[in-house]
Coordinates of C-alpha atoms in Angstrom, one line a residue:
X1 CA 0.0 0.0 0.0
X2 CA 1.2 3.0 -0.8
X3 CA 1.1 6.6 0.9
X4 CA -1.7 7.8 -1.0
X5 CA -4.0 4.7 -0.5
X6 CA -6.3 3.1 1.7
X7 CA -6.6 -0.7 2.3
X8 CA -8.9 -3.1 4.4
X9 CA -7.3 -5.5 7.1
X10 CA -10.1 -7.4 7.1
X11 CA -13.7 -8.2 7.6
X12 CA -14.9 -10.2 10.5
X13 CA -17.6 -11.6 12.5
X14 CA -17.8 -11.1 16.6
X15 CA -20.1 -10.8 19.7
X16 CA -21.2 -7.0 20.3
X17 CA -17.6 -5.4 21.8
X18 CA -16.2 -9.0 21.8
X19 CA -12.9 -9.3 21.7
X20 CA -12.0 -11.4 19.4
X21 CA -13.5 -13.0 16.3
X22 CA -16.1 -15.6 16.3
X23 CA -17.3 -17.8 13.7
X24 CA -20.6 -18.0 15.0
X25 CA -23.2 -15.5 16.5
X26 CA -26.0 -16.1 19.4
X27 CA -29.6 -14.9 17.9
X28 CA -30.3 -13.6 21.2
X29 CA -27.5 -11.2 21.5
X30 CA -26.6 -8.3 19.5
X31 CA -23.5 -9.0 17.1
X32 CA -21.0 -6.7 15.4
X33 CA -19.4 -7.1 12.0
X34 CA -16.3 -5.0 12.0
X35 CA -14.3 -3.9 9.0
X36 CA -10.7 -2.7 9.8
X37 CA -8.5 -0.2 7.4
X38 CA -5.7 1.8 6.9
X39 CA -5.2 4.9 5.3
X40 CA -1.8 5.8 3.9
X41 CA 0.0 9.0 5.6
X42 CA -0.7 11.0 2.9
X43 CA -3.8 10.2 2.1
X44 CA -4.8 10.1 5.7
X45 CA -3.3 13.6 6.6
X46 CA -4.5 15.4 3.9
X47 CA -7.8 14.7 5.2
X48 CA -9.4 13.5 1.9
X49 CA -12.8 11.8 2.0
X50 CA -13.8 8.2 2.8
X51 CA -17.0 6.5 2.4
X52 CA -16.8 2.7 4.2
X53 CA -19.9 0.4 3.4
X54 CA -20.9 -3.0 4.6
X55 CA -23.9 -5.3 3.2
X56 CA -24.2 -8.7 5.3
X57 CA -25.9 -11.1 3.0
X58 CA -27.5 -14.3 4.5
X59 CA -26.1 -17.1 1.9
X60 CA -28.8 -19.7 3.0
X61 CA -32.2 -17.2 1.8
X62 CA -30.4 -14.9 -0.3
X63 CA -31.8 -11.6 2.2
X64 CA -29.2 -9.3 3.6
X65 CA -29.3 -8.0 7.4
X66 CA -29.1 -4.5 8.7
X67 CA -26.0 -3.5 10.0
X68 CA -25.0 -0.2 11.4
X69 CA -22.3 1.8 13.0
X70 CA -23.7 3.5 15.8
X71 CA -24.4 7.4 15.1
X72 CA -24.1 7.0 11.5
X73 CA -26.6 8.5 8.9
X74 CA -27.7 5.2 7.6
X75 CA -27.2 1.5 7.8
X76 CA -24.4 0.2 6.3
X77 CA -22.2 3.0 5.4
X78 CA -20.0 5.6 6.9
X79 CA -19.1 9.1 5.2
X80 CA -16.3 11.5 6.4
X81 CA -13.1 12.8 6.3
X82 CA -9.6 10.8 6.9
X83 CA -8.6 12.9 10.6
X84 CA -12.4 12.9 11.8
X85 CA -13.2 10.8 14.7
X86 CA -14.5 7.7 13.1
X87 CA -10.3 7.5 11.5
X88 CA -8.4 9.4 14.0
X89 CA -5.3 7.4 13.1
X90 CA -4.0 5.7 10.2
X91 CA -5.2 2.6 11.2
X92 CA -9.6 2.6 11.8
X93 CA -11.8 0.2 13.4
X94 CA -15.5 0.5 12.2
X95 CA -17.7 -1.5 14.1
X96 CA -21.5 -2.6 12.2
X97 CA -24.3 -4.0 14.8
X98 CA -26.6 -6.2 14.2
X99 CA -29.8 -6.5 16.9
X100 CA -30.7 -9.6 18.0
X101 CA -34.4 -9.1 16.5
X102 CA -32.4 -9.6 13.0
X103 CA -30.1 -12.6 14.2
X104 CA -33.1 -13.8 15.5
X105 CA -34.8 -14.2 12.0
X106 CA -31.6 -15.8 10.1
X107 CA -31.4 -18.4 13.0
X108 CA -29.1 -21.5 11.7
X109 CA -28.5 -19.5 8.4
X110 CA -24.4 -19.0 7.0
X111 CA -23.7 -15.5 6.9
X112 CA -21.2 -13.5 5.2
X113 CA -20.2 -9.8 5.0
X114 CA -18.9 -7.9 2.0
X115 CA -17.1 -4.5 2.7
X116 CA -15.5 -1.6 0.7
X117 CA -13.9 2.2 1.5
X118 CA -13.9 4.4 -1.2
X119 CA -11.4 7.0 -1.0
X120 CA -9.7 10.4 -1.9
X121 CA -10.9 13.0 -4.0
X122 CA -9.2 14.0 -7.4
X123 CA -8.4 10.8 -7.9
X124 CA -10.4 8.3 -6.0
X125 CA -9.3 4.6 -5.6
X126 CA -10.8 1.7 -3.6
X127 CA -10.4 -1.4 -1.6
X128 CA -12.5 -4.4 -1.0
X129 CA -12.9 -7.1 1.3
X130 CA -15.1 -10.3 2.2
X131 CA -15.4 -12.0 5.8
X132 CA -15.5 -15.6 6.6
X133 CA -19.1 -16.9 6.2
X134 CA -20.2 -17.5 9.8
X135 CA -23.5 -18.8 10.5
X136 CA -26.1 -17.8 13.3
X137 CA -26.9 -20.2 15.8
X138 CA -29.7 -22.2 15.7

């Protein structure tokens, strides 16, 4: 990666705040997709735009299921500014809940999550990333 880019880390699965990844997810609990990037130090400090989005498809009925950052504008996607506080750093965590009343209705289904930043502004560029399917518990 270079020091005008931005790249994905990866995409995983996890209990709500857990703290480490997790293959599965309890319907009765809320669960957290969370997509980790970098942005490149110049990139990052010139404070160009982002836009991260998530979609969570469920691969056993072909539906997807609502994940969103808390406090942003609309489910699955966050819009800003590299420097802003959703990426402070060059590194950014971004952190998509599901609710349980969702989980609830995909019970015993494999799951998998697709994610993407869009980045820059004269001359945009992007990065892409898929999780490990994971299923929700029956």
């Amino acid at each position: 990666m270079g020091p005008n880019d931005a790249q994905i880390v990866r995409v995983f699965s996890r209990g709500l705040k857990g703290t480490v990844a997790d293959l599965t997810l309890n319907p009765n609990a809320d669960g957290e997709v969370v997509l980790e990037a970098e942005a490149g130090e110049t990139l990052h400090d010139g404070g160009g735009d982002y836009l991260v989005t998530l979609v969570v498809r469920d691969l056993s009925d072909g539906t997807a299921i609502p994940a969103q950052v808390p406090n942003a504008s609309k489910p699955g996607e966050v819009k800003g500014r590299f420097r802003d506080p959703n990426w402070v750093d060059f590194p950014a965590s971004f952190g998509f809940v599901m609710n349980s009343a969702d989980l609830k209705n995909h019970r015993g289904h494999l799951v998998q999550a697709y994610g993407s930043v869009v980045y820059g502004n004269t001359k945009p560029g992007s990065t892409f990333a898929v999780s490990q399917t994971f299923q929700i518990l029956p």
